[in-house]
Every structure is written in C-alpha cells, then in structure tokens.
Short mmCIF file of C-alpha atoms and ligand atoms in Angstrom, two decimals:
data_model
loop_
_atom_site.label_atom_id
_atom_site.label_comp_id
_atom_site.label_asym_id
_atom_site.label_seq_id
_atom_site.Cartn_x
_atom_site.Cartn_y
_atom_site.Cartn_z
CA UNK A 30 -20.07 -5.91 24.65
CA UNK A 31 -16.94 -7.70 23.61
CA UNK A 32 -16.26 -8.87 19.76
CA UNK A 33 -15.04 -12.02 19.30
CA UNK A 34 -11.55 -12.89 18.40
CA UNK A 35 -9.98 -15.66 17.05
CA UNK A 36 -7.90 -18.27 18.64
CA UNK A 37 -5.18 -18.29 15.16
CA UNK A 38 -4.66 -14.29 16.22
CA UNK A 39 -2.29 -15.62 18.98
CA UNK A 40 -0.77 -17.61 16.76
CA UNK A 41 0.19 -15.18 14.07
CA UNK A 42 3.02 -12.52 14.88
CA UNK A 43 3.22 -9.23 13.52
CA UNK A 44 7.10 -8.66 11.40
CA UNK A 45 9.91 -7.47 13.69
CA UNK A 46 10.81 -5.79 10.83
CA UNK A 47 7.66 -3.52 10.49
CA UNK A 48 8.82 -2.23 14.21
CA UNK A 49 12.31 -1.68 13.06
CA UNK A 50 10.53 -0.10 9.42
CA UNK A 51 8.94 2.37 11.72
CA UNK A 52 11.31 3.50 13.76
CA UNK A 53 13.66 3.77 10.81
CA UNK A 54 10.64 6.60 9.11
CA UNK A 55 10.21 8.25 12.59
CA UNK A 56 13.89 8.64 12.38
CA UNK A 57 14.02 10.15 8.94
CA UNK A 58 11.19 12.77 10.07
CA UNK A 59 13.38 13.62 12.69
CA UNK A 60 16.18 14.58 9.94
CA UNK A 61 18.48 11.73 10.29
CA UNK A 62 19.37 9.51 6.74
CA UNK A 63 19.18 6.15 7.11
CA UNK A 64 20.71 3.53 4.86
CA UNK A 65 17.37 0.70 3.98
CA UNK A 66 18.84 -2.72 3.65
CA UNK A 67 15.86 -4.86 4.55
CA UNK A 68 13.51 -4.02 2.02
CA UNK A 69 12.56 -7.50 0.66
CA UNK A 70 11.12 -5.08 -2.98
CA UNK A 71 13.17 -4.30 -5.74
CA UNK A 72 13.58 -0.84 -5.82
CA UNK A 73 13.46 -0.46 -9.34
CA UNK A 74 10.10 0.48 -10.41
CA UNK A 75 7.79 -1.58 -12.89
CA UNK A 76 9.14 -1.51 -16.26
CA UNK A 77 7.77 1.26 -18.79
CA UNK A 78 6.54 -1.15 -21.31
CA UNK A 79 4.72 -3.06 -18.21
CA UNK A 80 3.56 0.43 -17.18
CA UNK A 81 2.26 1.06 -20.99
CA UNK A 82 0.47 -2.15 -21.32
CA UNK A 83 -1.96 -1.37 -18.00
CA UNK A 84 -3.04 1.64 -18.99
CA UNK A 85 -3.78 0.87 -22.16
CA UNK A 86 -5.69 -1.75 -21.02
CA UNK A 87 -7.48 0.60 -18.45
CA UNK A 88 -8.14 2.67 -21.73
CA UNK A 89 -9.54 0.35 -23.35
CA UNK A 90 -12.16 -0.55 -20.32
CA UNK A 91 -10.31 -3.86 -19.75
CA UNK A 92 -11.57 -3.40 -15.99
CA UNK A 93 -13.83 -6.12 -15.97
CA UNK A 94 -13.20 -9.20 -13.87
CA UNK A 95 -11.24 -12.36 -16.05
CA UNK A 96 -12.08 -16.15 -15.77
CA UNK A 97 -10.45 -17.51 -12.11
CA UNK A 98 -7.77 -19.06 -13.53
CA UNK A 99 -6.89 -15.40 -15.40
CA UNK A 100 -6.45 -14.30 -19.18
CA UNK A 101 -5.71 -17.30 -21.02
CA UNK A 102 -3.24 -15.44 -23.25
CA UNK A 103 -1.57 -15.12 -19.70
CA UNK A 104 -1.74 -18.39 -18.69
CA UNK A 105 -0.54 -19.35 -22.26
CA UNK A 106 2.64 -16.81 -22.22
CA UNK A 107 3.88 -18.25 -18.60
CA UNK A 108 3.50 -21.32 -20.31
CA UNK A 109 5.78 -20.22 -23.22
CA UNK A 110 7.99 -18.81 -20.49
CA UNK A 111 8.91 -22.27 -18.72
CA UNK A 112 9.63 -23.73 -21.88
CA UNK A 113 11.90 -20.81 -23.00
CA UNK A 114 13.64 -20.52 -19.88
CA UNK A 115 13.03 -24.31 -18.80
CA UNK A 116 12.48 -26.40 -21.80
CA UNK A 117 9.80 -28.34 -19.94
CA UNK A 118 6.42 -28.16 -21.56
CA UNK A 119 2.99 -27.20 -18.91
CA UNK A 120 -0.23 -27.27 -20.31
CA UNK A 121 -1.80 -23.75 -19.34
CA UNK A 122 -4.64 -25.48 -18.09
CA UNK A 123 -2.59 -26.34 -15.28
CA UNK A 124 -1.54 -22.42 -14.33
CA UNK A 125 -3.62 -20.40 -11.95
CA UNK A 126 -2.88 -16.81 -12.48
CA UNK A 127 -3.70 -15.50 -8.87
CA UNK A 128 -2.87 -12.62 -6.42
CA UNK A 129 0.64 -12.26 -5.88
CA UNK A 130 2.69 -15.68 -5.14
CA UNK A 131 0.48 -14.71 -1.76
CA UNK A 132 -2.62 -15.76 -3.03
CA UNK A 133 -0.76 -18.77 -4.55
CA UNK A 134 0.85 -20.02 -1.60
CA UNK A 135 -2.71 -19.83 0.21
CA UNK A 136 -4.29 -21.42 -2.95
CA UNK A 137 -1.76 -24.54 -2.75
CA UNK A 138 -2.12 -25.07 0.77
CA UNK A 139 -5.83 -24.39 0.79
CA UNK A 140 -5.65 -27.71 -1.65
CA UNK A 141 -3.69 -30.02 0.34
CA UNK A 142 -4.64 -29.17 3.88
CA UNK A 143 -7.50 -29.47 6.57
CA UNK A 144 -7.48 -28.42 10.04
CA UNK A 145 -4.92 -30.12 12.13
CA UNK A 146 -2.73 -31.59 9.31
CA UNK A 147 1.10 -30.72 9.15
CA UNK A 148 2.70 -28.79 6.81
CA UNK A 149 6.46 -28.71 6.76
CA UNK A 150 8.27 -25.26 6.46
CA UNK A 151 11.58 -24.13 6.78
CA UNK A 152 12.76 -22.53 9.50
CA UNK A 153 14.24 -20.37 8.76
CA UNK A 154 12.31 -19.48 5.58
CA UNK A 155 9.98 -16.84 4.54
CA UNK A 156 7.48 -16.22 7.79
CA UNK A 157 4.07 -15.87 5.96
CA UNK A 158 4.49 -19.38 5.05
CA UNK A 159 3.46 -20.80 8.94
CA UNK A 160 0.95 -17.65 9.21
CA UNK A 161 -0.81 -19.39 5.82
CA UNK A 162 -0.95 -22.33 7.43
CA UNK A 163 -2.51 -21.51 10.55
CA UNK A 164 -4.83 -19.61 8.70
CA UNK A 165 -6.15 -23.22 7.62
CA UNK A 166 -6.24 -24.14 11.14
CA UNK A 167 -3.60 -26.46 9.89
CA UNK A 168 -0.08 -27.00 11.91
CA UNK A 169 2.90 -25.18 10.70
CA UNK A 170 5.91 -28.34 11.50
CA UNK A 171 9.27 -26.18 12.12
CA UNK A 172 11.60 -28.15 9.31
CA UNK A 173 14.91 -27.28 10.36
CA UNK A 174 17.27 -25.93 7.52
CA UNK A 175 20.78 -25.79 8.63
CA UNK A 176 23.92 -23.75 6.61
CA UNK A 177 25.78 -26.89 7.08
CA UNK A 178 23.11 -27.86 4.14
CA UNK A 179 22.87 -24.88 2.65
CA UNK A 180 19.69 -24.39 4.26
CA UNK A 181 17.42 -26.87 2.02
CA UNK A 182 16.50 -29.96 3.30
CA UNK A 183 17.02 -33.23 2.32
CA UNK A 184 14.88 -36.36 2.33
CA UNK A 185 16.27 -37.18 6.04
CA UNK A 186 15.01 -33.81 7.28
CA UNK A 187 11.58 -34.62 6.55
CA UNK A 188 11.65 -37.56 8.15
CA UNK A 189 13.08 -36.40 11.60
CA UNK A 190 9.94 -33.82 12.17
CA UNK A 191 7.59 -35.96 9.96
CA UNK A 192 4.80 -37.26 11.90
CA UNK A 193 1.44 -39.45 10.47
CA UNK A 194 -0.38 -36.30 10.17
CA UNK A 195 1.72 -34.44 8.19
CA UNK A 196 0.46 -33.54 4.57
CA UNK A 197 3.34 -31.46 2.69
CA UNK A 198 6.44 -29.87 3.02
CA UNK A 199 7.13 -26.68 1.72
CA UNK A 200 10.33 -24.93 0.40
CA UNK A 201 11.77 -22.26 -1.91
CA UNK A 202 14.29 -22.01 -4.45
CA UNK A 203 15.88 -19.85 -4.27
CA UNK A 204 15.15 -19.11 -0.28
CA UNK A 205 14.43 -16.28 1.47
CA UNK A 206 16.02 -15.32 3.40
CA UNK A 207 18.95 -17.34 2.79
CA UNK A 208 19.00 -16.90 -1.53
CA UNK A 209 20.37 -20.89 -1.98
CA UNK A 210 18.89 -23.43 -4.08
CA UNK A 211 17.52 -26.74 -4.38
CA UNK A 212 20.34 -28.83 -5.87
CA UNK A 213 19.89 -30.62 -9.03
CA UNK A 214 17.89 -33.67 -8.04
CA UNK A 215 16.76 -32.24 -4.60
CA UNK A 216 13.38 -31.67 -5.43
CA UNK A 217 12.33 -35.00 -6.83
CA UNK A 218 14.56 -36.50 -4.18
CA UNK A 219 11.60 -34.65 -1.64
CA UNK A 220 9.38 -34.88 -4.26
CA UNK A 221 9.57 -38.87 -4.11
CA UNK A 222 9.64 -39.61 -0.19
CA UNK A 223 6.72 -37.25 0.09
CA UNK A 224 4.94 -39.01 -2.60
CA UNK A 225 5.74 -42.44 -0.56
CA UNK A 226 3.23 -40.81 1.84
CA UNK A 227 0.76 -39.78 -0.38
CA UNK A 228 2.03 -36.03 0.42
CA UNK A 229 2.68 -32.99 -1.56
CA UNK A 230 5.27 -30.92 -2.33
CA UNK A 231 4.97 -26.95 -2.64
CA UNK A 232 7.76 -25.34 -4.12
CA UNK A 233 8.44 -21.44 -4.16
CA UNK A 234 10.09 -20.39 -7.35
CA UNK A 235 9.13 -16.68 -6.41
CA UNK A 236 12.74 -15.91 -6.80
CA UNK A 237 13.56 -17.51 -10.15
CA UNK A 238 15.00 -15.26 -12.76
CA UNK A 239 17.05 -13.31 -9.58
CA UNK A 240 20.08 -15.74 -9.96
CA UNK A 241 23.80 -14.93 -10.27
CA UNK A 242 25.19 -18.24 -11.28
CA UNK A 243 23.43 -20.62 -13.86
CA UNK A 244 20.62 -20.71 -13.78
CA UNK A 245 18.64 -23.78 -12.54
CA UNK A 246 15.38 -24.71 -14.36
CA UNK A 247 11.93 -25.17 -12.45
CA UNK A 248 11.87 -28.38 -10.34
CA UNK A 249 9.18 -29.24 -12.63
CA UNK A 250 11.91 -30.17 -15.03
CA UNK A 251 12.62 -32.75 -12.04
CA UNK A 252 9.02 -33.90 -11.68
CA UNK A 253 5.38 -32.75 -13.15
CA UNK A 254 3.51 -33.46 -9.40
CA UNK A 255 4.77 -30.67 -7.56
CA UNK A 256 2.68 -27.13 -7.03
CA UNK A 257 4.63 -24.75 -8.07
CA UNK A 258 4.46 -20.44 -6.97
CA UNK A 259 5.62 -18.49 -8.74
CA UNK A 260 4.50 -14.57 -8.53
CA UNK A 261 5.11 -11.18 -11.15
CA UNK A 262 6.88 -9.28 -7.70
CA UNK A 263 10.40 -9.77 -7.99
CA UNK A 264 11.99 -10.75 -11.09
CA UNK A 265 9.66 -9.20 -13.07
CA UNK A 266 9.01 -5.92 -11.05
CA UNK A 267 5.30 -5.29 -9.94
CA UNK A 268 5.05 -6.02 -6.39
CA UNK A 269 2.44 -3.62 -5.71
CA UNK A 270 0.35 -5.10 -8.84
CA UNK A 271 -0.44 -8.43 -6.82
CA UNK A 272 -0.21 -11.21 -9.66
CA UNK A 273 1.33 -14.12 -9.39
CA UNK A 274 0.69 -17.65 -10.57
CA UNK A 275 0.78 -21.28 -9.20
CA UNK A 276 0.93 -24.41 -11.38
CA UNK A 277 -0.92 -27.41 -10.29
CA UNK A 278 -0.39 -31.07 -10.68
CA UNK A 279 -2.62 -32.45 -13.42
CA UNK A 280 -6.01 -33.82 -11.75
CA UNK A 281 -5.90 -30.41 -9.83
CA UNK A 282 -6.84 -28.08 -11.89
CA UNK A 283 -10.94 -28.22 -11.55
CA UNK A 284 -10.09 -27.81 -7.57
CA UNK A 285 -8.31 -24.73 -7.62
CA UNK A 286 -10.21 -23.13 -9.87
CA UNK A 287 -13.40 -23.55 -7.76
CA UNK A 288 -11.06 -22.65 -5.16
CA UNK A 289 -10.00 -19.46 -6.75
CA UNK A 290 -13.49 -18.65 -7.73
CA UNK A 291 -14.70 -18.66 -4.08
CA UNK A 292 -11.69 -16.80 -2.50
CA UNK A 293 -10.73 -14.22 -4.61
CA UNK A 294 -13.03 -14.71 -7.97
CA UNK A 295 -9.77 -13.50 -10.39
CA UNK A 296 -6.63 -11.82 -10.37
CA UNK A 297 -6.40 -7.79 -10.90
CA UNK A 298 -7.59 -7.56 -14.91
CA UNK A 299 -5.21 -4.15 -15.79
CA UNK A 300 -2.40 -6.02 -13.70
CA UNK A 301 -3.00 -9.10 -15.71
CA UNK A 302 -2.71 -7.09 -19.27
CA UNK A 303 0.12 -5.20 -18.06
CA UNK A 304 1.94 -8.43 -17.70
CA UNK A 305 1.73 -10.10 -21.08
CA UNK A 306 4.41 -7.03 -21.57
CA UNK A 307 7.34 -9.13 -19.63
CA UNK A 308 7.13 -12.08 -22.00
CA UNK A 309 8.33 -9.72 -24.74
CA UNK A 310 11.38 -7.45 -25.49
CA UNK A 311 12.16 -5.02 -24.67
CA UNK A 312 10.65 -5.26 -21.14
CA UNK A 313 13.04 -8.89 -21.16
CA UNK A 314 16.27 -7.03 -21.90
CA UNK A 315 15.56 -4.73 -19.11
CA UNK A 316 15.10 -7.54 -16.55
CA UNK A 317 18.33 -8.89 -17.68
CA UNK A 318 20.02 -5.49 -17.06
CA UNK A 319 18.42 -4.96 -13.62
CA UNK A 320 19.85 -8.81 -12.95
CA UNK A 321 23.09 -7.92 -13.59
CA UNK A 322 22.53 -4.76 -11.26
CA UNK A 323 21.59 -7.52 -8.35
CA UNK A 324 24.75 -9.54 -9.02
CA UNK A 325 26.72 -6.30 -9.31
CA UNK A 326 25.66 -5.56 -5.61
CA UNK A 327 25.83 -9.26 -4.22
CA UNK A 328 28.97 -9.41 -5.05
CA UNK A 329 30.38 -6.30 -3.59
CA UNK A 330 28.34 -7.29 -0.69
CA UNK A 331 29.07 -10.36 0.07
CA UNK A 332 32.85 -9.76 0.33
CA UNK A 333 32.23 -6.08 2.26
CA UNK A 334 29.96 -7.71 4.89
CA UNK A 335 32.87 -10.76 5.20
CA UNK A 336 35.65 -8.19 5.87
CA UNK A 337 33.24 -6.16 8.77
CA UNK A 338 33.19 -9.18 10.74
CA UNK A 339 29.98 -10.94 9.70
CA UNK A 340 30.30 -14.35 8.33
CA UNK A 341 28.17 -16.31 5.68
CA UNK A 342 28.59 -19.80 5.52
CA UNK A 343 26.69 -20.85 2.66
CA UNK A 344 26.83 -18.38 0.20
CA UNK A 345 23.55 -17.07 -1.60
CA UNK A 346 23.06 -17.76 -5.20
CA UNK A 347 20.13 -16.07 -5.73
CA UNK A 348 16.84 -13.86 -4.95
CA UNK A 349 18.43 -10.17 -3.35
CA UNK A 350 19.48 -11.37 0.18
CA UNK A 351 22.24 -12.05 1.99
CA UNK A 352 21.58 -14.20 5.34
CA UNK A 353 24.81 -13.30 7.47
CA UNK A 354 25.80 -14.80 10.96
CA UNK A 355 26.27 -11.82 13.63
CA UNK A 356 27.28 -14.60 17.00
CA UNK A 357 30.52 -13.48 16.63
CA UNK A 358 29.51 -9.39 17.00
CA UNK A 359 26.96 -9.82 19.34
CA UNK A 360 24.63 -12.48 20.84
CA UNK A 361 21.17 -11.22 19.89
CA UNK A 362 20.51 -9.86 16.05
CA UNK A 363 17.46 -8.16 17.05
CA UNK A 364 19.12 -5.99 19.89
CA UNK A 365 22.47 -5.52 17.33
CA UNK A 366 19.83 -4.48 14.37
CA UNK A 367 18.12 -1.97 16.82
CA UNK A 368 21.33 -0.27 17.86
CA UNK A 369 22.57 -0.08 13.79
CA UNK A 370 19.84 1.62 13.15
CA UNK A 371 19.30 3.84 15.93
CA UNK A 372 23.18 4.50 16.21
CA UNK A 373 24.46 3.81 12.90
CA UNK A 374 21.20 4.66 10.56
CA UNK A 375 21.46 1.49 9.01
CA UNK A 376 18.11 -0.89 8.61
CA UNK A 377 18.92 -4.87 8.47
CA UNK A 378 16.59 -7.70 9.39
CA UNK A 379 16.91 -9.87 12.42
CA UNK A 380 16.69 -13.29 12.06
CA UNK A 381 13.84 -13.50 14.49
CA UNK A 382 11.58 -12.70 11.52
CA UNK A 383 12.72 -15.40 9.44
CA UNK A 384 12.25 -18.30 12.43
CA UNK A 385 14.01 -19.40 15.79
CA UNK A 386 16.59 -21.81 14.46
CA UNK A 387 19.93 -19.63 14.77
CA UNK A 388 17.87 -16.45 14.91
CA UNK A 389 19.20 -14.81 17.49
CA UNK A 390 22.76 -15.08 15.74
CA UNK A 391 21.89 -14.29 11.79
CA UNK A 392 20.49 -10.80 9.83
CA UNK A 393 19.33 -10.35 6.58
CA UNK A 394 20.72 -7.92 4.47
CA UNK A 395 18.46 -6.93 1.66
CA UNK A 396 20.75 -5.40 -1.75
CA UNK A 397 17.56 -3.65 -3.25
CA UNK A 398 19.54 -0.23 -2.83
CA UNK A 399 21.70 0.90 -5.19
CA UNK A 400 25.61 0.37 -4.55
CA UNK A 401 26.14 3.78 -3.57
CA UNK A 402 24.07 3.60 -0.77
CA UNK A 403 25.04 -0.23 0.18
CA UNK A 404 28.85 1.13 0.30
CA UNK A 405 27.45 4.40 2.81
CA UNK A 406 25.67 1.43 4.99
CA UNK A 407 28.65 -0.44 4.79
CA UNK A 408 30.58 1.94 6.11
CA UNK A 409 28.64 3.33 8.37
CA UNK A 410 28.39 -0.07 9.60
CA UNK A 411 32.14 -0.64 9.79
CA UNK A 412 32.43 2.76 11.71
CA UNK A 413 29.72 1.80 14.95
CA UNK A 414 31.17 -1.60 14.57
CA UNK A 415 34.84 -0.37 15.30
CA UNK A 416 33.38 1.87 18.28
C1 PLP B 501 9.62 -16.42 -0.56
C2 PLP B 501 8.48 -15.50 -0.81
N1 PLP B 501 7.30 -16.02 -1.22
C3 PLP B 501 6.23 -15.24 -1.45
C4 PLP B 501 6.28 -13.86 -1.27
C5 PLP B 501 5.05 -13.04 -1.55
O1 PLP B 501 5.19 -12.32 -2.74
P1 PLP B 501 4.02 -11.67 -3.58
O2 PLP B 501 4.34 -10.20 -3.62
O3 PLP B 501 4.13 -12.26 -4.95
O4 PLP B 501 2.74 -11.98 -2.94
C6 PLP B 501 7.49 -13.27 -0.86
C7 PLP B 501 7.59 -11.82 -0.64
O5 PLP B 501 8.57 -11.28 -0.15
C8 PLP B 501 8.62 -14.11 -0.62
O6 PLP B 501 9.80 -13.63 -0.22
#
C-alpha cells in the first residue's frame, strides 16, 4: 500500500541552510569550534521581565485558550505601540495576535488568495514566503529585487512580472536577507498601483525596531489598506514563543478572525501574557540596549567583510543581516559556504536559500553572535581566504 502525497511537496524545498546547520553540529561533536553566522535568531535570550510575566501567568492558570484575535489588552498595547513608535492611530479591532509573523503571513495570504492566483515575492527575500503560497495552491510570481534598487521594488517591477491573475505582492521592510527598506513613499507608491488592480499589498515589518539609522515608521503611516506582519521574534526576543500579529485593512477584520478561529483557534495564552511585558520598561530599555549591540556588530561587520574581499552594494539598514556578493571569490556561494565551514569552521548562508536571482554569487551573514566571535569568524575567514 502506498500513502498518498501531495503534488505542493515537489514544490516546496527543504533550507540549504538546515544541510549546512547539520554538518556544522556533526562537526562540533567531532571536536572542531565553529564560528555560527547564519542563525537568522537573536541570540540573546527572552528578556527577564518577559520571562516573569509567563510564568506568572502559568501560575495563575492563565492556560486556557484566548478569543482568536488574542488578549485584547494585547491587541490594545500593540496598538499603543504604533502610535508611540509611529504616531499613526489602529483600532485594535483591526490586529490579529497570531502564531509567530508565520501564522500571520499564512493568515494574510489565506485572505487574499485562491488556488492559481499570483502572489508577488521577492526574490531574493525570505523563502517561506513562496512555500506559503503554494501551500494555498496559489502561484508564487518571482519579483525580481535588484541591489541596483536596493533590493525593493518599485511600481515598474510589478508591472514587468504582473500578469491578470495576479492578486498581491508581497515585501518586507526591512528585508531579509538583504536588511534595506522601503523608502519613504515606496509603499503607498505599491500600495496605489496594486490598488489600481483591485490587489493587495502585504508588508513584513517583522524586522522593525532592528534598525541602525532612523527609524522609519510603519507603512501604515503611508496608507491604512495594507496587511501588515509583524511578529514578537526578533526585536522583541521570543522566537521560540510563536506570537506575532498582523493588522488588517478595515472591512477585514470579521474574515480573519473566522479565519484564525478555523486554523489555529488562538495564539499561545502564557506567550500572549508574557508579552504585555515588552510594552513596558524596563523590558523597553533592554531592547534598546540589545539594538545598540546589533548596530555595534553591523558596523564592525560591514567594513571587516568589505576589506576580506566581499562586496555589498547596497548597504543594510536594518534587521541582523548582511547580504554580501562572493562573484568575485568564487562563482558558486553554496560550494564557497561548504568549504568555510568544513575548512575554515565558519557557518554563512548561501544565497540559494534566499532565491535564484544572483544566488549563486551572494551569502548572508547573520551578526546574532557576539563581536568576539564575529572577529574569530572573520579571521578565520580572512586566513582560508588568503590560502
Ligand atoms: C522576513 C521574515 N518573516 C517572517 C519570519 C517568521 O518569523 P516568526 O518567528 O515570527 O514566525 C522570519 C523568520 O526568520 C523572517 O525572517
């Protein structure tokens, strides 16, 4: 007897970067050290007063599930949160608190798409993005993103892949695995050809917060239609707590919470206490500390990378990656990453993960190790590189 399988199966590919991941721990059994620079985690770990709002919550049997659309003291302090950081006022009737940006992202799509509609995403860009989208049965339309344009698209770009079945694009700011930004304007400028087409716009703000410049409001400052994911992983420190949050347009709201009811019923209830915690000091004051840890590292980074030979045309501004052109050290990333790591015991991404556009001549360095350890990979790096 044979079980069926599903045709999307072929169409989903496992991370290069998990193969890489566990050759890099076989290694380390083995004795050998080996310098992680493609973690895409912070490697700080949850905040204590984060920590010491879930389990008082467990304590006090808060283990029940919440409403879909999560606490609304939640929903209500995220609200309070774009207007703090943003100055642009959401109704928390229009914020889903959900699993992870993950559950977000699959949320927004699962609201805009049906089988066989196109969904622009970056390439490259973050690769879950297509895999949600063939999940739908829906097509994932490869929107190139150049460094020439600082790897967001324009207006233009949609329209060169856009075809009559197409039903969003979808793009983050700031991008992994490139860490640029939407430019002021950019958004509604996508925001207002896609509405021409009666399209949507997804926007992943997953990054926000993890900027080194100043720092750019939501694009919902730019326009109020756009779904916006945003996620409790990165900025705020709980990636293994899965919460997140998407905002809807208004009119949307009744969808995606029937939406969220059926596919995942509500967000983790501890996780969901333990977050009202990063709305407040002093859990704020540490996420401004760890920020300027990020930008302490970029920095050296960026320049140390530069002088071994790699070269970064447009130059990150945010989230904790660099995304580095390797043509001019070798032709394929994903043979050069294998032989750092097996002969250098460093771990970087290949681009192949991220895409095909360019991906055979760009890595992704990760800085979510402390400097110490970024110099050793840098070095070590510098060393195999010199021969
Ligand atoms: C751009 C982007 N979006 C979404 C996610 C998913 O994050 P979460 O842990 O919130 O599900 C990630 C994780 O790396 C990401 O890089």
């Amino acid at each position: 007897m044979a079980l069926p399988r599903a045709h999307r199966l072929d169409l989903i590919k496992p991370f290069q970067v998990m193969e890489l991941l566990g050759r890099a721990r076989a290694l380390e059994a083995q004795g050998r050290d080996i310098v992680h620079m493609e973690v895409g985690e912070p490697d700080f770990p949850t905040a204590e007063p984060v920590i010491e709002a879930g389990v008082q919550a467990l304590r006090a049997g808060k283990t029940g599930y919440t409403t879909a659309c999560g606490l609304p003291e939640l929903r209500e302090a995220i609200a309070g949160h774009y207007w703090r950081t943003s100055g642009v006022h959401i109704d928390p009737s229009r914020i889903l608190v959900t699993p992870g940006a993950s559950g977000a992202l699959l949320l927004a799509l699962a609201l805009v798409a049906n089988a066989g509609d196109g969904v622009l995403v970056p390439d490259p860009g973050y690769p879950c993005n297509r895999h949600f989208v063939q999940h739908l049965d829906a097509r994932a339309v490869p929107l190139p993103a150049t460094a020439e344009q600082r790897f967001q698209p324009q207006p233009t770009d949609l329209a060169a892949v856009w075809d009559d079945g197409c039903v969003a694009a979808m793009v983050a700011s700031p991008a992994n695995p490139t860490g640029t930004m939407l430019a002021p304007g950019q958004g509604a400028a996508l925001h207002d050809w896609l509405a021409e087409r009666d399209a949507a716009l997804i926007v992943d703000e997953i990054y926000h917060g993890l900027v080194y410049g100043a720092a750019p409001p939501t694009v919902l400052t730019e326009r109020d239609s756009v779904l916006v994911v945003n996620s409790f992983s990165k900025y705020f420190g709980m990636t293994g707590w899965r919460l997140g949050w998407l905002v809807v347009p208004d009119g949307m709201q009744q969808d995606a919470e029937k939406l969220a009811q059926n596919l995942y019923i509500a967000a983790s209830t501890p996780a969901q206490h333990a977050a009202l915690a990063c709305f407040q000091e002093p859990a704020l004051a540490l996420f401004e500390e760890r920020r300027q840890a990020f930008a302490q590292r970029r920095d050296y980074l960026l320049n140390a990378v530069r002088e071994i030979g790699f070269r970064l045309p447009a130059e990150p501004e945010g989230a904790f990656y660099l995304y580095a052109d390797s043509s001019s050290l070798a032709e394929d990333s994903h043979a050069l990453c294998r032989d750092l790591l097996e002969q250098a015991g460093v771990a970087i991404t290949p681009g192949l993960d991220f895409g095909t556009l360019g991906a055979a001549g760009h890595v992704r360095f990760a800085y979510t190790n402390s400097l110490e350890r970024l110099q050793s990979g840098v070095e070590r790096m510098a060393d195999w590189l010199r021969g």
